[in-house]
């Protein structure tokens, strides 16, 4: 398990937007499991997406979250999609740790909503993002990202506004 607060606080200080290529070259100043998580997540993502088509895409927000009770993720908010690279918290952070990439493209997202738990003492892991996603069969499915950095909600709102405006054109 990683310290979400520590990683989100660290990632909140990364100057954005930057290209994915620039994000991948950053040497993290964290220690221990948190640094290992970021390094392995970035390496897995780089090796498992079409890096040439993503290398110059701008990252507007980057942070950690929970996909469900047993999966920890590093998310990237781009202009036209949300990418999360996640793994089981039940295994170590090495490459055999059941890493997976999930992409929520702007044309697959049907709705987005946010929630912030004001009672939570940690401001860097109190946010929840609710997504309604159109799957490959055309059915709408719910997805939830927990422990988001609520400082990123404005970026997600801008993303959602852009998504809605593109649908109206």
PDB file of C-alpha atoms in Angstrom:
ATOM      1  CA  UNK A   1       0.000   0.000   0.000  1.00  0.00           C
ATOM      2  CA  UNK A   2       1.234   3.497  -0.805  1.00  0.00           C
ATOM      3  CA  UNK A   3       0.674   6.746   1.053  1.00  0.00           C
ATOM      4  CA  UNK A   4      -1.850   8.465  -1.264  1.00  0.00           C
ATOM      5  CA  UNK A   5      -1.543  11.763   0.554  1.00  0.00           C
ATOM      6  CA  UNK A   6       2.221  11.867   0.127  1.00  0.00           C
ATOM      7  CA  UNK A   7       2.156  10.898  -3.565  1.00  0.00           C
ATOM      8  CA  UNK A   8      -0.750  13.230  -4.443  1.00  0.00           C
ATOM      9  CA  UNK A   9       0.879  16.117  -2.592  1.00  0.00           C
ATOM     10  CA  UNK A  10       4.109  15.464  -4.493  1.00  0.00           C
ATOM     11  CA  UNK A  11       2.344  15.138  -7.884  1.00  0.00           C
ATOM     12  CA  UNK A  12       0.276  18.255  -7.155  1.00  0.00           C
ATOM     13  CA  UNK A  13       3.532  20.236  -7.257  1.00  0.00           C
ATOM     14  CA  UNK A  14       4.488  18.992 -10.741  1.00  0.00           C
ATOM     15  CA  UNK A  15       4.156  21.887 -13.164  1.00  0.00           C
ATOM     16  CA  UNK A  16       1.531  21.006 -15.787  1.00  0.00           C
ATOM     17  CA  UNK A  17       0.617  20.803 -18.601  1.00  0.00           C
ATOM     18  CA  UNK A  18       3.545  18.775 -19.875  1.00  0.00           C
ATOM     19  CA  UNK A  19       3.776  16.134 -22.565  1.00  0.00           C
ATOM     20  CA  UNK A  20       3.674  12.487 -21.569  1.00  0.00           C
ATOM     21  CA  UNK A  21       7.251  12.209 -22.783  1.00  0.00           C
ATOM     22  CA  UNK A  22       8.312  14.970 -20.360  1.00  0.00           C
ATOM     23  CA  UNK A  23       6.358  13.350 -17.509  1.00  0.00           C
ATOM     24  CA  UNK A  24       8.096  10.034 -18.168  1.00  0.00           C
ATOM     25  CA  UNK A  25      11.560  11.608 -17.898  1.00  0.00           C
ATOM     26  CA  UNK A  26      10.951  13.198 -14.479  1.00  0.00           C
ATOM     27  CA  UNK A  27      13.094  11.737 -11.701  1.00  0.00           C
ATOM     28  CA  UNK A  28      10.879  11.529  -8.632  1.00  0.00           C
ATOM     29  CA  UNK A  29      12.134  12.801  -5.301  1.00  0.00           C
ATOM     30  CA  UNK A  30      10.004  10.393  -3.293  1.00  0.00           C
ATOM     31  CA  UNK A  31      11.380   7.440  -1.381  1.00  0.00           C
ATOM     32  CA  UNK A  32      10.431   3.837  -0.801  1.00  0.00           C
ATOM     33  CA  UNK A  33       7.220   2.261  -2.043  1.00  0.00           C
ATOM     34  CA  UNK A  34       5.810   5.548  -3.332  1.00  0.00           C
ATOM     35  CA  UNK A  35       8.770   6.137  -5.662  1.00  0.00           C
ATOM     36  CA  UNK A  36       8.764   2.492  -6.749  1.00  0.00           C
ATOM     37  CA  UNK A  37       5.020   2.683  -7.528  1.00  0.00           C
ATOM     38  CA  UNK A  38       5.452   5.761  -9.754  1.00  0.00           C
ATOM     39  CA  UNK A  39       8.468   4.368 -11.592  1.00  0.00           C
ATOM     40  CA  UNK A  40       6.951   0.951 -12.305  1.00  0.00           C
ATOM     41  CA  UNK A  41       3.565   2.465 -13.286  1.00  0.00           C
ATOM     42  CA  UNK A  42       5.202   4.830 -15.785  1.00  0.00           C
ATOM     43  CA  UNK A  43       7.395   2.050 -17.190  1.00  0.00           C
ATOM     44  CA  UNK A  44       4.394  -0.277 -17.608  1.00  0.00           C
ATOM     45  CA  UNK A  45       2.351   2.455 -19.319  1.00  0.00           C
ATOM     46  CA  UNK A  46       5.174   3.385 -21.673  1.00  0.00           C
ATOM     47  CA  UNK A  47       5.681  -0.242 -22.695  1.00  0.00           C
ATOM     48  CA  UNK A  48       1.984  -1.031 -23.133  1.00  0.00           C
ATOM     49  CA  UNK A  49       0.528   1.891 -25.071  1.00  0.00           C
ATOM     50  CA  UNK A  50       1.385   3.135 -28.530  1.00  0.00           C
ATOM     51  CA  UNK A  51       3.951   5.553 -27.128  1.00  0.00           C
ATOM     52  CA  UNK A  52       4.612   7.240 -30.468  1.00  0.00           C
ATOM     53  CA  UNK A  53       0.986   8.381 -30.709  1.00  0.00           C
ATOM     54  CA  UNK A  54       0.935   9.548 -27.055  1.00  0.00           C
ATOM     55  CA  UNK A  55       4.373  11.055 -26.545  1.00  0.00           C
ATOM     56  CA  UNK A  56       3.361  14.668 -27.305  1.00  0.00           C
ATOM     57  CA  UNK A  57      -0.112  14.594 -25.755  1.00  0.00           C
ATOM     58  CA  UNK A  58      -0.436  17.083 -22.921  1.00  0.00           C
ATOM     59  CA  UNK A  59      -1.038  15.868 -19.360  1.00  0.00           C
ATOM     60  CA  UNK A  60      -3.240  18.331 -17.461  1.00  0.00           C
ATOM     61  CA  UNK A  61      -3.487  16.414 -14.167  1.00  0.00           C
ATOM     62  CA  UNK A  62      -1.648  13.467 -12.687  1.00  0.00           C
ATOM     63  CA  UNK A  63      -2.380  11.739  -9.400  1.00  0.00           C
ATOM     64  CA  UNK A  64      -3.119   8.520  -7.578  1.00  0.00           C
ATOM     65  CA  UNK A  65      -6.470   6.967  -6.839  1.00  0.00           C
ATOM     66  CA  UNK A  66      -8.220   3.708  -6.053  1.00  0.00           C
ATOM     67  CA  UNK A  67     -10.076   1.928  -8.847  1.00  0.00           C
ATOM     68  CA  UNK A  68     -11.815  -0.363  -6.362  1.00  0.00           C
ATOM     69  CA  UNK A  69     -11.004  -1.758  -2.947  1.00  0.00           C
ATOM     70  CA  UNK A  70      -8.039  -3.754  -4.217  1.00  0.00           C
ATOM     71  CA  UNK A  71      -6.555  -1.680  -7.084  1.00  0.00           C
ATOM     72  CA  UNK A  72      -4.311   1.389  -6.829  1.00  0.00           C
ATOM     73  CA  UNK A  73      -3.879   3.611  -9.885  1.00  0.00           C
ATOM     74  CA  UNK A  74      -1.827   6.433 -11.308  1.00  0.00           C
ATOM     75  CA  UNK A  75      -4.116   8.567 -13.492  1.00  0.00           C
ATOM     76  CA  UNK A  76      -3.345  11.001 -16.292  1.00  0.00           C
ATOM     77  CA  UNK A  77      -5.895  13.528 -17.553  1.00  0.00           C
ATOM     78  CA  UNK A  78      -5.208  14.331 -21.212  1.00  0.00           C
ATOM     79  CA  UNK A  79      -7.117  16.565 -23.639  1.00  0.00           C
ATOM     80  CA  UNK A  80      -9.276  13.727 -24.918  1.00  0.00           C
ATOM     81  CA  UNK A  81      -9.064  10.880 -22.400  1.00  0.00           C
ATOM     82  CA  UNK A  82      -8.324   9.743 -18.882  1.00  0.00           C
ATOM     83  CA  UNK A  83      -5.718   7.010 -18.596  1.00  0.00           C
ATOM     84  CA  UNK A  84      -5.149   5.008 -15.449  1.00  0.00           C
ATOM     85  CA  UNK A  85      -2.441   2.435 -14.940  1.00  0.00           C
ATOM     86  CA  UNK A  86      -3.316   0.306 -11.953  1.00  0.00           C
ATOM     87  CA  UNK A  87      -2.319  -2.755  -9.996  1.00  0.00           C
ATOM     88  CA  UNK A  88      -3.533  -4.963  -7.241  1.00  0.00           C
ATOM     89  CA  UNK A  89      -2.582  -3.761  -3.774  1.00  0.00           C
ATOM     90  CA  UNK A  90      -2.357  -7.404  -2.758  1.00  0.00           C
ATOM     91  CA  UNK A  91       0.908  -7.847  -4.700  1.00  0.00           C
ATOM     92  CA  UNK A  92       4.261  -6.041  -4.805  1.00  0.00           C
ATOM     93  CA  UNK A  93       4.928  -3.250  -7.324  1.00  0.00           C
ATOM     94  CA  UNK A  94       7.079  -5.288  -9.668  1.00  0.00           C
ATOM     95  CA  UNK A  95       6.088  -6.099 -13.232  1.00  0.00           C
ATOM     96  CA  UNK A  96       4.362  -9.322 -12.145  1.00  0.00           C
ATOM     97  CA  UNK A  97       1.961  -7.324  -9.981  1.00  0.00           C
ATOM     98  CA  UNK A  98      -1.047  -7.607 -12.285  1.00  0.00           C
ATOM     99  CA  UNK A  99      -0.658  -4.157 -13.857  1.00  0.00           C
ATOM    100  CA  UNK A 100      -3.490  -2.995 -16.144  1.00  0.00           C
ATOM    101  CA  UNK A 101      -4.216   0.091 -18.226  1.00  0.00           C
ATOM    102  CA  UNK A 102      -7.717   1.553 -18.434  1.00  0.00           C
ATOM    103  CA  UNK A 103      -8.529   4.305 -20.888  1.00  0.00           C
ATOM    104  CA  UNK A 104     -11.665   6.439 -20.753  1.00  0.00           C
ATOM    105  CA  UNK A 105     -11.848   8.243 -24.092  1.00  0.00           C
ATOM    106  CA  UNK A 106     -13.888  11.416 -24.357  1.00  0.00           C
ATOM    107  CA  UNK A 107     -16.315   9.824 -26.840  1.00  0.00           C
ATOM    108  CA  UNK A 108     -16.971   6.882 -24.455  1.00  0.00           C
ATOM    109  CA  UNK A 109     -17.777   9.041 -21.411  1.00  0.00           C
ATOM    110  CA  UNK A 110     -21.493   9.723 -21.164  1.00  0.00           C
ATOM    111  CA  UNK A 111     -21.538  11.519 -17.826  1.00  0.00           C
ATOM    112  CA  UNK A 112     -19.195  12.664 -15.080  1.00  0.00           C
ATOM    113  CA  UNK A 113     -19.837  13.720 -11.492  1.00  0.00           C
ATOM    114  CA  UNK A 114     -17.619  14.630  -8.555  1.00  0.00           C
ATOM    115  CA  UNK A 115     -17.832  14.370  -4.805  1.00  0.00           C
ATOM    116  CA  UNK A 116     -15.558  15.725  -2.112  1.00  0.00           C
ATOM    117  CA  UNK A 117     -15.670  14.393   1.427  1.00  0.00           C
ATOM    118  CA  UNK A 118     -15.232  17.490   3.608  1.00  0.00           C
ATOM    119  CA  UNK A 119     -15.053  15.387   6.756  1.00  0.00           C
ATOM    120  CA  UNK A 120     -11.872  13.665   5.572  1.00  0.00           C
ATOM    121  CA  UNK A 121      -8.798  15.176   7.166  1.00  0.00           C
ATOM    122  CA  UNK A 122      -6.634  14.562   4.079  1.00  0.00           C
ATOM    123  CA  UNK A 123      -7.325  17.072   1.367  1.00  0.00           C
ATOM    124  CA  UNK A 124      -5.245  15.154  -1.180  1.00  0.00           C
ATOM    125  CA  UNK A 125      -7.309  11.959  -1.160  1.00  0.00           C
ATOM    126  CA  UNK A 126     -10.867  13.041  -0.422  1.00  0.00           C
ATOM    127  CA  UNK A 127     -12.264  13.220  -3.939  1.00  0.00           C
ATOM    128  CA  UNK A 128     -14.446  10.772  -5.822  1.00  0.00           C
ATOM    129  CA  UNK A 129     -15.042  10.828  -9.579  1.00  0.00           C
ATOM    130  CA  UNK A 130     -18.110   9.014 -10.915  1.00  0.00           C
ATOM    131  CA  UNK A 131     -18.086   8.109 -14.610  1.00  0.00           C
ATOM    132  CA  UNK A 132     -20.745   6.622 -16.870  1.00  0.00           C
ATOM    133  CA  UNK A 133     -18.868   4.890 -19.675  1.00  0.00           C
ATOM    134  CA  UNK A 134     -20.147   3.392 -22.895  1.00  0.00           C
ATOM    135  CA  UNK A 135     -18.506  -0.027 -23.215  1.00  0.00           C
ATOM    136  CA  UNK A 136     -17.586  -1.852 -26.425  1.00  0.00           C
ATOM    137  CA  UNK A 137     -21.071  -3.450 -26.606  1.00  0.00           C
ATOM    138  CA  UNK A 138     -22.842  -0.094 -26.323  1.00  0.00           C
ATOM    139  CA  UNK A 139     -23.995  -0.542 -22.724  1.00  0.00           C
ATOM    140  CA  UNK A 140     -23.469   2.190 -20.142  1.00  0.00           C
ATOM    141  CA  UNK A 141     -21.333   1.110 -17.184  1.00  0.00           C
ATOM    142  CA  UNK A 142     -20.485   2.949 -13.986  1.00  0.00           C
ATOM    143  CA  UNK A 143     -16.861   3.494 -13.000  1.00  0.00           C
ATOM    144  CA  UNK A 144     -15.642   5.175  -9.829  1.00  0.00           C
ATOM    145  CA  UNK A 145     -12.221   6.611  -9.054  1.00  0.00           C
ATOM    146  CA  UNK A 146     -11.711   7.157  -5.315  1.00  0.00           C
ATOM    147  CA  UNK A 147      -9.097   8.979  -3.293  1.00  0.00           C
ATOM    148  CA  UNK A 148      -8.588  11.532  -6.067  1.00  0.00           C
ATOM    149  CA  UNK A 149      -6.853  14.787  -5.394  1.00  0.00           C
ATOM    150  CA  UNK A 150      -9.806  17.231  -5.202  1.00  0.00           C
ATOM    151  CA  UNK A 151      -7.483  19.984  -6.425  1.00  0.00           C
ATOM    152  CA  UNK A 152      -7.868  18.318  -9.833  1.00  0.00           C
ATOM    153  CA  UNK A 153     -11.645  18.697  -9.970  1.00  0.00           C
ATOM    154  CA  UNK A 154     -11.366  21.945 -11.943  1.00  0.00           C
ATOM    155  CA  UNK A 155      -9.287  20.135 -14.575  1.00  0.00           C
ATOM    156  CA  UNK A 156     -11.910  17.380 -14.730  1.00  0.00           C
ATOM    157  CA  UNK A 157     -14.684  20.006 -14.973  1.00  0.00           C
ATOM    158  CA  UNK A 158     -12.855  21.667 -17.874  1.00  0.00           C
ATOM    159  CA  UNK A 159     -12.454  18.253 -19.506  1.00  0.00           C
ATOM    160  CA  UNK A 160     -16.180  17.561 -19.046  1.00  0.00           C
ATOM    161  CA  UNK A 161     -17.143  20.999 -20.411  1.00  0.00           C
ATOM    162  CA  UNK A 162     -14.972  20.380 -23.471  1.00  0.00           C
ATOM    163  CA  UNK A 163     -16.582  16.973 -23.863  1.00  0.00           C
ATOM    164  CA  UNK A 164     -20.086  18.470 -23.724  1.00  0.00           C
ATOM    165  CA  UNK A 165     -19.208  21.257 -26.187  1.00  0.00           C
ATOM    166  CA  UNK A 166     -17.804  18.720 -28.682  1.00  0.00           C
ATOM    167  CA  UNK A 167     -21.080  16.794 -28.517  1.00  0.00           C
ATOM    168  CA  UNK A 168     -23.100  19.916 -29.300  1.00  0.00           C
ATOM    169  CA  UNK A 169     -21.125  20.708 -32.457  1.00  0.00           C
TER     170      UNK A 169
END
